[in-house]
CSV table of C-alpha atoms and ligand atoms in Angstrom, one decimal:
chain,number,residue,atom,x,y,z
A,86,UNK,CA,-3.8,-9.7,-25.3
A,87,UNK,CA,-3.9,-11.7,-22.4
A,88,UNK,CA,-2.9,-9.1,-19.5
A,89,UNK,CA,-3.3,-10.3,-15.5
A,90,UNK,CA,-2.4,-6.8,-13.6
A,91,UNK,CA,-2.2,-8.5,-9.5
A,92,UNK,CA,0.7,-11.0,-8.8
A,93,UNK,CA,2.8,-11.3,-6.2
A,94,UNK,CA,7.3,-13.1,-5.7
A,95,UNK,CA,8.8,-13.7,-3.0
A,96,UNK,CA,9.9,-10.3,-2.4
A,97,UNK,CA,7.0,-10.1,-0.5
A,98,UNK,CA,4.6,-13.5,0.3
A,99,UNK,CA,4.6,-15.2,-3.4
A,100,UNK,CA,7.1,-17.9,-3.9
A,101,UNK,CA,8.5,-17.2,-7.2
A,102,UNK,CA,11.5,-14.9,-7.6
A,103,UNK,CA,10.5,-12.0,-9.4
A,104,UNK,CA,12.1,-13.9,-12.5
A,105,UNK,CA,10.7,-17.0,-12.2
A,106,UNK,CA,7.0,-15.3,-12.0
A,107,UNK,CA,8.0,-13.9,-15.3
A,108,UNK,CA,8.6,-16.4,-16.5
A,109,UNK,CA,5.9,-18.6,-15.3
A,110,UNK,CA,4.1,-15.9,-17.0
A,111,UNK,CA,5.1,-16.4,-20.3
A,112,UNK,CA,4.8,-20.2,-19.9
A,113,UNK,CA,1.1,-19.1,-19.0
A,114,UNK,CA,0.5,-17.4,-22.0
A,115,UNK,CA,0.3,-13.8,-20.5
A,116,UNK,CA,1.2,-11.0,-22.9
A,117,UNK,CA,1.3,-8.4,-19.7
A,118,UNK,CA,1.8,-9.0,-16.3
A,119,UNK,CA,2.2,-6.8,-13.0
A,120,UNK,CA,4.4,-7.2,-10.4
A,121,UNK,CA,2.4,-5.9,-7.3
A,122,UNK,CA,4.2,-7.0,-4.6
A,123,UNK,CA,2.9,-5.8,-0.8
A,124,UNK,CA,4.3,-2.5,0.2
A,125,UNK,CA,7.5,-2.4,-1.4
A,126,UNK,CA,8.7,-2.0,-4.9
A,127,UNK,CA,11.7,-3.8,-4.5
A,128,UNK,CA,11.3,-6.7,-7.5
A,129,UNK,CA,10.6,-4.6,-9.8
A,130,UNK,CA,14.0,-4.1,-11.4
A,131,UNK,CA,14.6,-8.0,-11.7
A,132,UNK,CA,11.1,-8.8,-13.4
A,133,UNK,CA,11.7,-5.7,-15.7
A,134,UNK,CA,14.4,-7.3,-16.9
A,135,UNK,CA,13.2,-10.7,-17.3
A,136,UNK,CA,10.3,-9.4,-19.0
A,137,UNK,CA,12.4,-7.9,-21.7
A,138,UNK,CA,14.6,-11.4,-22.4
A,139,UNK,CA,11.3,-12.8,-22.5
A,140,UNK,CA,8.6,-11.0,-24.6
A,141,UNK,CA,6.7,-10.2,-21.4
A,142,UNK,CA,5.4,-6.6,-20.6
A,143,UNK,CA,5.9,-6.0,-16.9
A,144,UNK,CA,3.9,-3.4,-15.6
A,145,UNK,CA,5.1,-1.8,-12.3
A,146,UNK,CA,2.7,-2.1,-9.4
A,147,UNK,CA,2.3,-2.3,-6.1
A,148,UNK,CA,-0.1,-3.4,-3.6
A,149,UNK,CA,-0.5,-1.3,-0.7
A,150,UNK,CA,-1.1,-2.1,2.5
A,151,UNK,CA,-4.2,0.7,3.7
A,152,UNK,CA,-7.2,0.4,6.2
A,153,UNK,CA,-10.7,2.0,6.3
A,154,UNK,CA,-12.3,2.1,10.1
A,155,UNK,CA,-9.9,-0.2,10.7
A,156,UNK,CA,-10.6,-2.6,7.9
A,157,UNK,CA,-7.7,-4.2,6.0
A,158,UNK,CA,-8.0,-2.3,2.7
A,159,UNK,CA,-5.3,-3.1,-0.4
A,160,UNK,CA,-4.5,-0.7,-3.0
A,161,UNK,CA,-3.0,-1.6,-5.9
A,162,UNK,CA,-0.7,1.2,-7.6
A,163,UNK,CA,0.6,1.1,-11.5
A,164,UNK,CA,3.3,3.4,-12.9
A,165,UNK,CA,4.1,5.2,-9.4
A,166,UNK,CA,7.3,6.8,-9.7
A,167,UNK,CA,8.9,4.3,-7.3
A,168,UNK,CA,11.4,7.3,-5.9
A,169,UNK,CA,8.5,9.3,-4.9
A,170,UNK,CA,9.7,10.8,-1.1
A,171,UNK,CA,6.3,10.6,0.4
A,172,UNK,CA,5.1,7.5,-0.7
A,173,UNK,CA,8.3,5.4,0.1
A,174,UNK,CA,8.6,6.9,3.7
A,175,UNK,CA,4.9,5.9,4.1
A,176,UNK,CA,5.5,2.4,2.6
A,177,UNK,CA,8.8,2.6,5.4
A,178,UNK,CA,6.3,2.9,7.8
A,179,UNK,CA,3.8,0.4,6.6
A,180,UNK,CA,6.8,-2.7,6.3
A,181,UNK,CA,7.9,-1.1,9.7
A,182,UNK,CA,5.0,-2.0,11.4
A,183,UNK,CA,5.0,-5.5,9.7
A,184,UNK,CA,7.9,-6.0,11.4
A,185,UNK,CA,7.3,-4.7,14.8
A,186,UNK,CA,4.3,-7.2,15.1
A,187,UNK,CA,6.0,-10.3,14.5
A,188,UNK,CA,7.1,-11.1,18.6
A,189,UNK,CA,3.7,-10.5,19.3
A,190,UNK,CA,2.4,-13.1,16.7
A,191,UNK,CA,5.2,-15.6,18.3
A,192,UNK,CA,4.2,-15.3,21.6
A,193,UNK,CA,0.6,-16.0,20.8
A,194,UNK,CA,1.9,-19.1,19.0
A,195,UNK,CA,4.3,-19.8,22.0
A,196,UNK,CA,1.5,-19.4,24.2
A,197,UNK,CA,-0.7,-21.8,22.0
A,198,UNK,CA,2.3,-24.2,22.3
A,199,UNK,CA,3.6,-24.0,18.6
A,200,UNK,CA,6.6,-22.1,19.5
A,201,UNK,CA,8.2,-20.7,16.2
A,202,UNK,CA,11.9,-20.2,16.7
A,203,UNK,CA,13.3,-17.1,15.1
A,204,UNK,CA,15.6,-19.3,12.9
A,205,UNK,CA,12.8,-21.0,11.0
A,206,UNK,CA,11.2,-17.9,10.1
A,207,UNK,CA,13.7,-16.1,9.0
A,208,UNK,CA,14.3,-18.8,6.6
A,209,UNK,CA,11.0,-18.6,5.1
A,210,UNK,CA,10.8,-14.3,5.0
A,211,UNK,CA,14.6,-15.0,3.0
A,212,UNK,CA,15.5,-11.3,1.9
A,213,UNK,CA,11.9,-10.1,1.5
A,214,UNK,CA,11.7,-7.0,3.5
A,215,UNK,CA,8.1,-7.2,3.6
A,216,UNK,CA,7.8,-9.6,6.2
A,217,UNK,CA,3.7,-11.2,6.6
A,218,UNK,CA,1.9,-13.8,8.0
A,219,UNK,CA,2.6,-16.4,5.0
A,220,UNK,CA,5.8,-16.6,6.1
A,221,UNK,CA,4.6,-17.3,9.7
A,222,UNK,CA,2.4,-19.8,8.2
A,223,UNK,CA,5.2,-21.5,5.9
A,224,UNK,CA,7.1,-21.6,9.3
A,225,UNK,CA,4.0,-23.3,10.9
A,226,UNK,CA,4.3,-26.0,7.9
A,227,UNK,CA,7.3,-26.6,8.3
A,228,UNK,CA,7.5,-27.6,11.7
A,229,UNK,CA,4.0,-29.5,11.3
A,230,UNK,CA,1.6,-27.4,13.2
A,231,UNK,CA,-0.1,-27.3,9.9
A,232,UNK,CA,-0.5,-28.8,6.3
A,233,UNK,CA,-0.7,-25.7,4.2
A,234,UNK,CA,-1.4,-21.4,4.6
A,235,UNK,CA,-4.9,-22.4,3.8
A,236,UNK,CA,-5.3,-24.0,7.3
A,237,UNK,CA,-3.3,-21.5,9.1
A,238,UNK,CA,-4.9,-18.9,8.4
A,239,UNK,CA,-8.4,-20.8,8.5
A,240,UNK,CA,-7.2,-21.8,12.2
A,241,UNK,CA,-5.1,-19.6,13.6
A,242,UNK,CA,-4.0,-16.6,11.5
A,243,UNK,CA,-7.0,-15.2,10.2
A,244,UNK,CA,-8.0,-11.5,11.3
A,245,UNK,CA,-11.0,-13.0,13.6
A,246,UNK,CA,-8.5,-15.9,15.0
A,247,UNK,CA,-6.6,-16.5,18.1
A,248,UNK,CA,-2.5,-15.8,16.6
A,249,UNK,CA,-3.3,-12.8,14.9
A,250,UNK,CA,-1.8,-9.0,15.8
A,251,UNK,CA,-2.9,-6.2,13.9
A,252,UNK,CA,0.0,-3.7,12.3
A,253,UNK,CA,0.0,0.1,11.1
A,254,UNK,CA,-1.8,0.3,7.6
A,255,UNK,CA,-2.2,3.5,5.9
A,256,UNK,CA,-5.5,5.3,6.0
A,257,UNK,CA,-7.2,4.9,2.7
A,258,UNK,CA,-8.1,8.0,1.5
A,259,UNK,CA,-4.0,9.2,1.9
A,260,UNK,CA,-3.2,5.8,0.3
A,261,UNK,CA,-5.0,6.6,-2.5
A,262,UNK,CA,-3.8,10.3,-2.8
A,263,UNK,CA,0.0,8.9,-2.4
A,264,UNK,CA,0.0,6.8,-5.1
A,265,UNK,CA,-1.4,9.2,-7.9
A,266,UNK,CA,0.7,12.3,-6.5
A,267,UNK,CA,3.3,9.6,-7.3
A,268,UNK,CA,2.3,9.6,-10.7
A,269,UNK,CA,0.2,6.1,-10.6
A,270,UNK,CA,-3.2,4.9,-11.1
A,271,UNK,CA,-5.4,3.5,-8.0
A,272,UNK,CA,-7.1,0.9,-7.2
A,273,UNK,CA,-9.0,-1.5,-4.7
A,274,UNK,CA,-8.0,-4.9,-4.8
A,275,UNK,CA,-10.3,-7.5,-4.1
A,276,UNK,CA,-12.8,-4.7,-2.5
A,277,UNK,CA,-16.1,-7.2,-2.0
A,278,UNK,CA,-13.9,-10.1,-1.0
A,279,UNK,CA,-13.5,-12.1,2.6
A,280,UNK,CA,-12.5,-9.1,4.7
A,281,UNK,CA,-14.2,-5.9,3.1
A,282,UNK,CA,-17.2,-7.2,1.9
A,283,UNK,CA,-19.4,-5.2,4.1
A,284,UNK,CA,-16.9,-2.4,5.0
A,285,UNK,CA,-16.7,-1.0,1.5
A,286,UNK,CA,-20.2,0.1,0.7
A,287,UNK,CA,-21.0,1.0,-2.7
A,288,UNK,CA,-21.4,4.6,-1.2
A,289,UNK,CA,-18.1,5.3,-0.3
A,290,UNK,CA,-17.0,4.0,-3.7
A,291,UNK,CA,-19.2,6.2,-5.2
A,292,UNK,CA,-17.6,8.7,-3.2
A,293,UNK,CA,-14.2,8.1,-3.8
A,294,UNK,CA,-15.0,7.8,-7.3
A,295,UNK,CA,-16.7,11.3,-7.8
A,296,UNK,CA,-13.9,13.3,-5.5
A,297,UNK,CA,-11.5,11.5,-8.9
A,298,UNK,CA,-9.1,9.6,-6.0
A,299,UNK,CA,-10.1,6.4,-7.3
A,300,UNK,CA,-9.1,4.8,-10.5
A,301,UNK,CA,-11.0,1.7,-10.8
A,302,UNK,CA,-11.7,-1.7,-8.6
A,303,UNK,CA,-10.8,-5.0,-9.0
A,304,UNK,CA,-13.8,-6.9,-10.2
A,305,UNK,CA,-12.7,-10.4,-11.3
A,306,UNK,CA,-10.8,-11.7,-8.5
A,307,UNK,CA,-11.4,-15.1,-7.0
A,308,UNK,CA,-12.5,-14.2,-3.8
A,309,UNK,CA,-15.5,-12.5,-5.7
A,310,UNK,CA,-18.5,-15.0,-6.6
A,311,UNK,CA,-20.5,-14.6,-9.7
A,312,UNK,CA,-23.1,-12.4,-8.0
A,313,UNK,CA,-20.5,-10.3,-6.3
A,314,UNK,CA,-18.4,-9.8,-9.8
A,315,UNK,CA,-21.3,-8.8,-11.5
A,316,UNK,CA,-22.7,-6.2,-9.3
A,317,UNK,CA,-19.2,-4.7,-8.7
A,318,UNK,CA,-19.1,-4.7,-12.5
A,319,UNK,CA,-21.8,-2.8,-13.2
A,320,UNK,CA,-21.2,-0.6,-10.1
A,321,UNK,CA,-17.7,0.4,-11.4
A,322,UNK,CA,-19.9,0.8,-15.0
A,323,UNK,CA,-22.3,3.1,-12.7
A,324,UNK,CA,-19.9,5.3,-11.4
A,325,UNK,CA,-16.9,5.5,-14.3
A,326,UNK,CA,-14.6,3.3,-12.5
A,327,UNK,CA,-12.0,0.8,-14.7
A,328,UNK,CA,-12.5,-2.6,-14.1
A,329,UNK,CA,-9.9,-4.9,-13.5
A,330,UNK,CA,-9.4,-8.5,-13.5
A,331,UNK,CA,-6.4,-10.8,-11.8
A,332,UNK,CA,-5.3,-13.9,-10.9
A,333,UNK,CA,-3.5,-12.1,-7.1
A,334,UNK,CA,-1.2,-15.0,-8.3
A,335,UNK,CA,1.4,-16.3,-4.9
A,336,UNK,CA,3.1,-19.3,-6.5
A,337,UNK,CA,2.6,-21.8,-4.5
A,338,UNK,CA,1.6,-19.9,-1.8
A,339,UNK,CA,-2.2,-19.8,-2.4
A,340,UNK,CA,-4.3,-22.5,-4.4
A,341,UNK,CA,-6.7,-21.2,-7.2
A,342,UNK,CA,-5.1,-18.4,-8.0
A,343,UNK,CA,-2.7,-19.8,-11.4
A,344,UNK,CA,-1.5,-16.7,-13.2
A,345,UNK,CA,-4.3,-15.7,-15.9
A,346,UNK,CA,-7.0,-17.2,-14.2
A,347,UNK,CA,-8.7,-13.8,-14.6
A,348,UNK,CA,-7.8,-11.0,-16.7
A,349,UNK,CA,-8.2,-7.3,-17.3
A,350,UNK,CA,-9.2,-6.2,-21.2
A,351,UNK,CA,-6.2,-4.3,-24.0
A,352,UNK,CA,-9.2,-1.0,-23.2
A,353,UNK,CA,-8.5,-1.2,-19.9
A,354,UNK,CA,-4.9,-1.4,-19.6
A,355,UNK,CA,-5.1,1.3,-22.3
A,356,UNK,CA,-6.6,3.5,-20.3
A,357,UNK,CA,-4.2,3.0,-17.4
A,358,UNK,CA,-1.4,3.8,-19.4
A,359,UNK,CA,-2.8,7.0,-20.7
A,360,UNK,CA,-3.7,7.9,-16.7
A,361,UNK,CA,0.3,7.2,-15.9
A,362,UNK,CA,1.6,9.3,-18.5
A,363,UNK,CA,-0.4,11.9,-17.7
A,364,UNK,CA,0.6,11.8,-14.4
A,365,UNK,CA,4.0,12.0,-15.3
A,366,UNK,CA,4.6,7.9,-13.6
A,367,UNK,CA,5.7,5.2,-15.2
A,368,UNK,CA,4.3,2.2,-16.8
B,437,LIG,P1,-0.4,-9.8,6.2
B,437,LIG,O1,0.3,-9.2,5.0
B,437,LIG,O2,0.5,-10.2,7.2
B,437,LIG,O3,-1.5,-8.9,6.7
B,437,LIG,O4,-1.1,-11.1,5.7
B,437,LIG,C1,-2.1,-11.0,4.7
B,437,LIG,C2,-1.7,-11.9,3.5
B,437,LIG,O5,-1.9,-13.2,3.8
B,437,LIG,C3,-2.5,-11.6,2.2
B,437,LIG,O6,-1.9,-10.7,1.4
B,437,LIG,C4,-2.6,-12.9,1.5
B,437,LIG,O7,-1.5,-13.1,0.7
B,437,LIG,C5,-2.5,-13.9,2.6
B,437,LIG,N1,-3.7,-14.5,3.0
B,437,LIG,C6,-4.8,-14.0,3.6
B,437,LIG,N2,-5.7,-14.9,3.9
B,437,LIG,C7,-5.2,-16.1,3.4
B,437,LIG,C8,-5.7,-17.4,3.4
B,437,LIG,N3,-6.9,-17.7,3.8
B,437,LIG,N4,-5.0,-18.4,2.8
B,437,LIG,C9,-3.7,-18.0,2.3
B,437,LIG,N5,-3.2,-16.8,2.3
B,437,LIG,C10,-4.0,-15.8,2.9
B,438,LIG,FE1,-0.3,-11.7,-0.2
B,439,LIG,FE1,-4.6,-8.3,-1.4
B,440,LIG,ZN1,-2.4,-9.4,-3.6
Protein backbone atom coordinates (compact mmCIF):
# COMPACT_ATOMS: atom_id res chain seq x y z
CA UNK A 1 0.00 0.00 0.00
CA UNK A 2 1.07 3.28 -0.68
CA UNK A 3 0.38 5.13 2.73
CA UNK A 4 1.80 9.02 3.31
CA UNK A 5 0.80 9.73 7.23
CA UNK A 6 1.79 13.99 7.28
CA UNK A 7 -0.37 16.41 5.07
CA UNK A 8 -1.70 19.38 5.70
CA UNK A 9 -5.65 21.76 3.96
CA UNK A 10 -6.36 24.70 4.37
CA UNK A 11 -7.83 24.26 7.70
CA UNK A 12 -4.64 25.15 8.83
CA UNK A 13 -1.67 26.40 6.19
CA UNK A 14 -2.15 23.76 3.15
CA UNK A 15 -4.26 25.00 0.28
CA UNK A 16 -6.42 22.27 -0.49
CA UNK A 17 -9.79 21.90 1.26
CA UNK A 18 -9.70 18.88 3.29
CA UNK A 19 -11.62 17.28 0.19
CA UNK A 20 -9.70 18.28 -2.39
CA UNK A 21 -6.36 16.79 -0.57
CA UNK A 22 -8.37 13.67 -0.62
CA UNK A 23 -8.80 13.68 -3.45
CA UNK A 24 -5.51 14.83 -4.76
CA UNK A 25 -4.66 11.88 -2.92
CA UNK A 26 -6.21 9.40 -4.78
CA UNK A 27 -5.19 11.00 -8.04
CA UNK A 28 -1.66 10.39 -6.39
CA UNK A 29 -2.09 6.96 -6.08
CA UNK A 30 -2.19 6.89 -2.20
CA UNK A 31 -4.08 3.94 -0.61
CA UNK A 32 -3.84 5.85 3.01
CA UNK A 33 -3.45 9.22 3.86
CA UNK A 34 -3.50 11.51 7.13
CA UNK A 35 -4.92 14.59 7.66
CA UNK A 36 -2.51 16.28 10.20
CA UNK A 37 -3.46 19.58 10.21
CA UNK A 38 -1.57 22.10 12.88
CA UNK A 39 -3.26 22.24 16.21
CA UNK A 40 -6.65 21.57 15.40
CA UNK A 41 -8.73 18.67 14.28
CA UNK A 42 -11.16 20.56 12.64
CA UNK A 43 -11.02 18.83 8.84
CA UNK A 44 -11.17 15.80 9.84
CA UNK A 45 -14.89 15.10 9.47
CA UNK A 46 -14.81 16.49 5.72
CA UNK A 47 -11.73 14.27 4.53
CA UNK A 48 -13.32 11.33 6.39
CA UNK A 49 -15.92 11.51 4.29
CA UNK A 50 -14.31 12.18 1.08
CA UNK A 51 -12.15 9.37 1.83
CA UNK A 52 -15.07 6.97 1.92
CA UNK A 53 -16.69 8.29 -1.65
CA UNK A 54 -13.32 7.83 -2.79
CA UNK A 55 -11.46 4.53 -1.77
CA UNK A 56 -9.13 6.57 0.33
CA UNK A 57 -8.24 5.54 4.10
CA UNK A 58 -8.05 8.76 6.07
CA UNK A 59 -6.23 8.38 9.06
CA UNK A 60 -6.95 11.08 11.83
CA UNK A 61 -3.98 13.10 12.89
CA UNK A 62 -2.74 15.93 14.00
CA UNK A 63 0.33 17.96 14.21
CA UNK A 64 0.93 19.67 17.31
CA UNK A 65 2.45 22.62 17.91
CA UNK A 66 5.20 21.81 21.13
CA UNK A 67 8.70 23.26 22.11
CA UNK A 68 11.72 21.82 23.77
CA UNK A 69 14.09 24.71 25.57
CA UNK A 70 12.40 26.70 23.49
CA UNK A 71 12.85 24.94 20.22
CA UNK A 72 9.91 24.67 17.80
CA UNK A 73 9.08 20.92 18.24
CA UNK A 74 5.93 19.22 16.05
CA UNK A 75 4.18 16.31 17.15
CA UNK A 76 2.28 14.42 15.13
CA UNK A 77 -0.82 12.54 16.87
CA UNK A 78 -2.91 9.45 15.08
CA UNK A 79 -6.28 8.07 16.39
CA UNK A 80 -6.56 10.79 19.42
CA UNK A 81 -9.91 10.82 20.51
CA UNK A 82 -10.54 14.29 19.05
CA UNK A 83 -13.11 15.14 22.26
CA UNK A 84 -10.43 14.46 24.63
CA UNK A 85 -10.97 17.63 27.49
CA UNK A 86 -7.34 18.04 28.08
CA UNK A 87 -5.92 17.98 24.92
CA UNK A 88 -8.46 20.29 23.16
CA UNK A 89 -8.18 23.00 25.91
CA UNK A 90 -4.31 22.70 25.44
CA UNK A 91 -4.71 22.87 21.60
CA UNK A 92 -7.20 26.14 22.64
CA UNK A 93 -4.39 27.51 24.12
CA UNK A 94 -1.81 26.65 21.50
CA UNK A 95 -4.20 28.37 18.35
CA UNK A 96 -4.79 31.09 21.03
CA UNK A 97 -1.46 32.10 21.16
CA UNK A 98 -1.22 31.87 17.24
CA UNK A 99 -3.55 34.40 17.26
CA UNK A 100 -2.41 36.74 19.89
CA UNK A 101 0.91 37.16 17.96
CA UNK A 102 -0.31 38.23 14.75
CA UNK A 103 -0.33 42.46 15.56
CA UNK A 104 3.01 41.90 16.67
CA UNK A 105 4.18 40.24 13.32
CA UNK A 106 2.23 43.37 11.46
CA UNK A 107 3.90 45.92 13.16
CA UNK A 108 7.30 44.47 12.40
CA UNK A 109 6.18 44.35 8.75
CA UNK A 110 4.64 47.98 9.16
CA UNK A 111 7.80 48.95 10.61
CA UNK A 112 9.80 47.27 7.69
CA UNK A 113 7.36 49.31 5.41
CA UNK A 114 5.24 46.33 4.01
CA UNK A 115 2.22 47.17 5.93
CA UNK A 116 -0.25 44.17 5.74
CA UNK A 117 -3.77 45.46 6.13
CA UNK A 118 -6.00 43.35 8.25
CA UNK A 119 -8.37 42.80 5.27
CA UNK A 120 -5.79 40.98 3.10
CA UNK A 121 -5.03 38.53 5.69
CA UNK A 122 -7.89 37.64 6.75
CA UNK A 123 -8.61 36.62 3.27
CA UNK A 124 -5.83 34.37 3.08
CA UNK A 125 -6.33 32.59 6.97
CA UNK A 126 -10.37 32.08 5.25
CA UNK A 127 -12.09 30.01 8.09
CA UNK A 128 -8.90 28.22 9.30
CA UNK A 129 -8.81 28.81 12.98
CA UNK A 130 -5.28 27.94 13.02
CA UNK A 131 -3.99 31.06 11.95
CA UNK A 132 0.31 30.88 10.89
CA UNK A 133 2.71 32.62 9.23
CA UNK A 134 1.82 31.14 5.60
CA UNK A 135 -0.94 33.06 5.66
CA UNK A 136 1.15 36.15 6.51
CA UNK A 137 3.30 35.13 3.76
CA UNK A 138 0.44 34.53 1.13
CA UNK A 139 -0.61 38.09 2.28
CA UNK A 140 3.06 39.23 1.57
CA UNK A 141 2.52 37.75 -2.15
CA UNK A 142 -0.17 39.17 -2.74
CA UNK A 143 0.60 42.56 -2.29
CA UNK A 144 4.17 41.94 -4.00
CA UNK A 145 6.53 42.19 -1.15
CA UNK A 146 7.37 38.75 -2.25
CA UNK A 147 7.24 36.03 -5.04
CA UNK A 148 6.39 32.95 -3.00
CA UNK A 149 6.44 31.52 1.07
CA UNK A 150 9.79 30.24 0.08
CA UNK A 151 11.26 33.77 0.07
CA UNK A 152 9.28 35.03 2.96
CA UNK A 153 10.25 33.01 5.16
CA UNK A 154 13.97 32.84 3.71
CA UNK A 155 13.79 36.80 4.19
CA UNK A 156 11.79 37.82 6.61
CA UNK A 157 9.66 35.17 8.46
CA UNK A 158 12.02 32.60 9.42
CA UNK A 159 12.56 31.96 13.31
CA UNK A 160 16.31 33.73 13.06
CA UNK A 161 14.68 36.77 10.78
CA UNK A 162 13.62 40.27 11.43
CA UNK A 163 9.30 39.76 11.14
CA UNK A 164 9.18 36.96 13.30
CA UNK A 165 7.24 36.74 16.94
CA UNK A 166 7.38 33.70 18.79
CA UNK A 167 3.85 32.16 20.33
CA UNK A 168 2.94 29.67 23.31
CA UNK A 169 3.80 26.04 22.20
CA UNK A 170 3.29 23.25 24.44
CA UNK A 171 6.13 21.70 26.35
CA UNK A 172 7.10 18.53 24.77
CA UNK A 173 7.14 16.09 27.21
CA UNK A 174 3.16 17.08 28.19
CA UNK A 175 2.57 17.16 24.41
CA UNK A 176 3.50 13.84 24.08
CA UNK A 177 1.65 12.54 27.20
CA UNK A 178 -1.63 14.45 25.90
CA UNK A 179 -1.85 12.88 22.89
CA UNK A 180 -1.58 9.06 24.02
CA UNK A 181 -3.87 9.78 27.30
CA UNK A 182 -6.03 10.74 24.37
CA UNK A 183 -5.82 7.53 23.04
CA UNK A 184 -3.17 8.27 20.06
CA UNK A 185 0.14 7.34 18.89
CA UNK A 186 3.23 10.03 19.04
CA UNK A 187 5.47 11.22 17.12
CA UNK A 188 8.21 13.84 16.04
CA UNK A 189 7.88 15.25 12.82
CA UNK A 190 10.66 16.19 10.91
CA UNK A 191 12.96 15.88 14.26
CA UNK A 192 16.65 16.32 12.46
CA UNK A 193 15.30 18.95 10.04
CA UNK A 194 16.00 23.01 9.62
CA UNK A 195 15.00 23.98 13.11
CA UNK A 196 15.71 20.90 15.53
CA UNK A 197 18.61 19.50 14.09
CA UNK A 198 20.83 20.15 16.89
CA UNK A 199 18.16 20.57 19.63
CA UNK A 200 16.96 16.98 19.57
CA UNK A 201 19.89 14.92 20.42
CA UNK A 202 19.83 11.38 20.00
CA UNK A 203 19.84 11.22 23.89
CA UNK A 204 16.83 12.70 24.65
CA UNK A 205 15.17 10.45 21.98
CA UNK A 206 16.56 7.71 23.58
CA UNK A 207 15.06 8.99 26.59
CA UNK A 208 11.79 9.60 25.59
CA UNK A 209 11.82 6.36 23.95
CA UNK A 210 12.76 4.23 27.00
CA UNK A 211 10.20 6.30 29.58
CA UNK A 212 7.47 4.62 26.39
CA UNK A 213 6.14 8.55 25.73
CA UNK A 214 7.36 8.26 22.36
CA UNK A 215 5.98 6.31 19.53
CA UNK A 216 8.27 6.68 16.65
CA UNK A 217 10.04 9.67 14.51
CA UNK A 218 9.56 10.78 11.27
CA UNK A 219 12.55 9.58 9.31
CA UNK A 220 11.85 10.21 5.51
CA UNK A 221 10.81 13.73 5.36
CA UNK A 222 12.32 16.11 2.87
CA UNK A 223 13.95 18.38 5.12
CA UNK A 224 16.15 15.20 6.10
CA UNK A 225 19.20 14.53 3.64
CA UNK A 226 20.41 11.05 2.94
CA UNK A 227 22.94 11.08 5.74
CA UNK A 228 20.41 12.43 8.21
CA UNK A 229 17.56 9.74 7.09
CA UNK A 230 19.74 7.12 7.55
CA UNK A 231 21.18 7.69 10.90
CA UNK A 232 17.70 8.65 12.26
CA UNK A 233 16.73 5.25 10.72
CA UNK A 234 18.84 3.24 12.40
CA UNK A 235 18.58 5.39 15.53
CA UNK A 236 14.79 4.77 15.77
CA UNK A 237 16.01 0.81 14.81
CA UNK A 238 18.40 1.36 17.98
CA UNK A 239 16.07 2.35 20.37
CA UNK A 240 12.41 0.50 19.17
CA UNK A 241 11.07 3.59 17.74
CA UNK A 242 8.47 3.28 14.42
CA UNK A 243 9.64 4.96 11.51
CA UNK A 244 7.73 7.03 9.49
CA UNK A 245 7.82 8.54 6.17
CA UNK A 246 5.75 11.71 4.53
CA UNK A 247 5.42 13.85 2.04
CA UNK A 248 4.27 17.09 5.04
CA UNK A 249 2.21 17.72 1.80
CA UNK A 250 0.74 21.97 1.81
CA UNK A 251 -0.72 22.11 -1.69
CA UNK A 252 0.60 24.68 -3.19
CA UNK A 253 1.89 26.07 -0.27
CA UNK A 254 5.33 24.53 -0.12
CA UNK A 255 7.42 23.17 -3.27
CA UNK A 256 8.81 19.53 -3.08
CA UNK A 257 6.66 18.15 -0.95
CA UNK A 258 3.85 16.38 -3.75
CA UNK A 259 1.69 13.94 -1.79
CA UNK A 260 3.60 10.44 -1.76
CA UNK A 261 6.83 11.75 -2.26
CA UNK A 262 7.84 9.68 0.90
CA UNK A 263 6.03 7.04 2.48
CA UNK A 264 5.60 5.05 5.66
CA UNK A 265 5.53 0.82 5.18
CA UNK A 266 1.69 -1.48 5.60
CA UNK A 267 4.21 -2.89 9.10
CA UNK A 268 4.29 0.31 10.20
CA UNK A 269 0.98 1.66 9.86
CA UNK A 270 0.00 -1.80 11.28
CA UNK A 271 1.55 -1.21 14.20
CA UNK A 272 -0.01 2.17 14.78
CA UNK A 273 -3.26 0.86 14.50
CA UNK A 274 -2.81 -1.84 17.02
CA UNK A 275 -1.18 1.13 19.49
CA UNK A 276 -4.73 3.23 18.85
CA UNK A 277 -6.87 0.53 19.65
CA UNK A 278 -5.26 -0.37 22.52
CA UNK A 279 -5.40 2.92 23.72
CA UNK A 280 -8.96 2.96 23.25
CA UNK A 281 -8.46 6.16 20.12
CA UNK A 282 -9.34 6.04 17.02
CA UNK A 283 -7.84 5.38 13.65
P1 LIG B 1 3.89 28.92 12.30
O1 LIG B 1 2.88 27.79 12.31
O2 LIG B 1 3.28 30.25 12.26
O3 LIG B 1 4.91 28.75 13.39
O4 LIG B 1 4.68 28.75 10.93
C1 LIG B 1 5.39 27.53 10.68
C2 LIG B 1 4.86 26.88 9.39
O5 LIG B 1 5.39 27.59 8.30
C3 LIG B 1 5.33 25.44 9.22
O6 LIG B 1 4.37 24.54 9.67
C4 LIG B 1 5.47 25.31 7.73
O7 LIG B 1 4.24 24.93 7.17
C5 LIG B 1 5.74 26.70 7.26
N1 LIG B 1 7.15 26.95 6.91
C6 LIG B 1 8.19 26.99 7.72
N2 LIG B 1 9.33 27.29 7.05
C7 LIG B 1 8.96 27.43 5.76
C8 LIG B 1 9.65 27.74 4.56
N3 LIG B 1 10.98 27.96 4.55
N4 LIG B 1 8.94 27.79 3.41
C9 LIG B 1 7.61 27.58 3.42
N5 LIG B 1 6.90 27.30 4.52
C10 LIG B 1 7.56 27.22 5.68
FE1 LIG C 1 2.67 23.94 7.99
FE1 LIG D 1 5.89 20.44 10.87
ZN1 LIG E 1 3.51 19.54 8.86
Amino acid sequence: MRIDLHTHSSVSDGTDAPAELVAAAAAAGLDVVALSDHDTFDGLADAGEAGERLGVQVVRGIEVSAQYRGTSVHLLGYGCRADDPALLAELTRVRRGRGDRVPAMLANLAAAGMPVPGEVLARHVGTSPSVGRPHIADAMIELGYVADRREAFDRWLADDKPIFVGRYATPLAAGLDLITAAGGVAVIAHPWGRVSRHQLPASLLAQLAASGQLDGVEVDHQDHDRATRAELRALAARLGLLATGSSDYHGAGKDDHDLGCNTTTDEVLAEIAARVGARGGRL
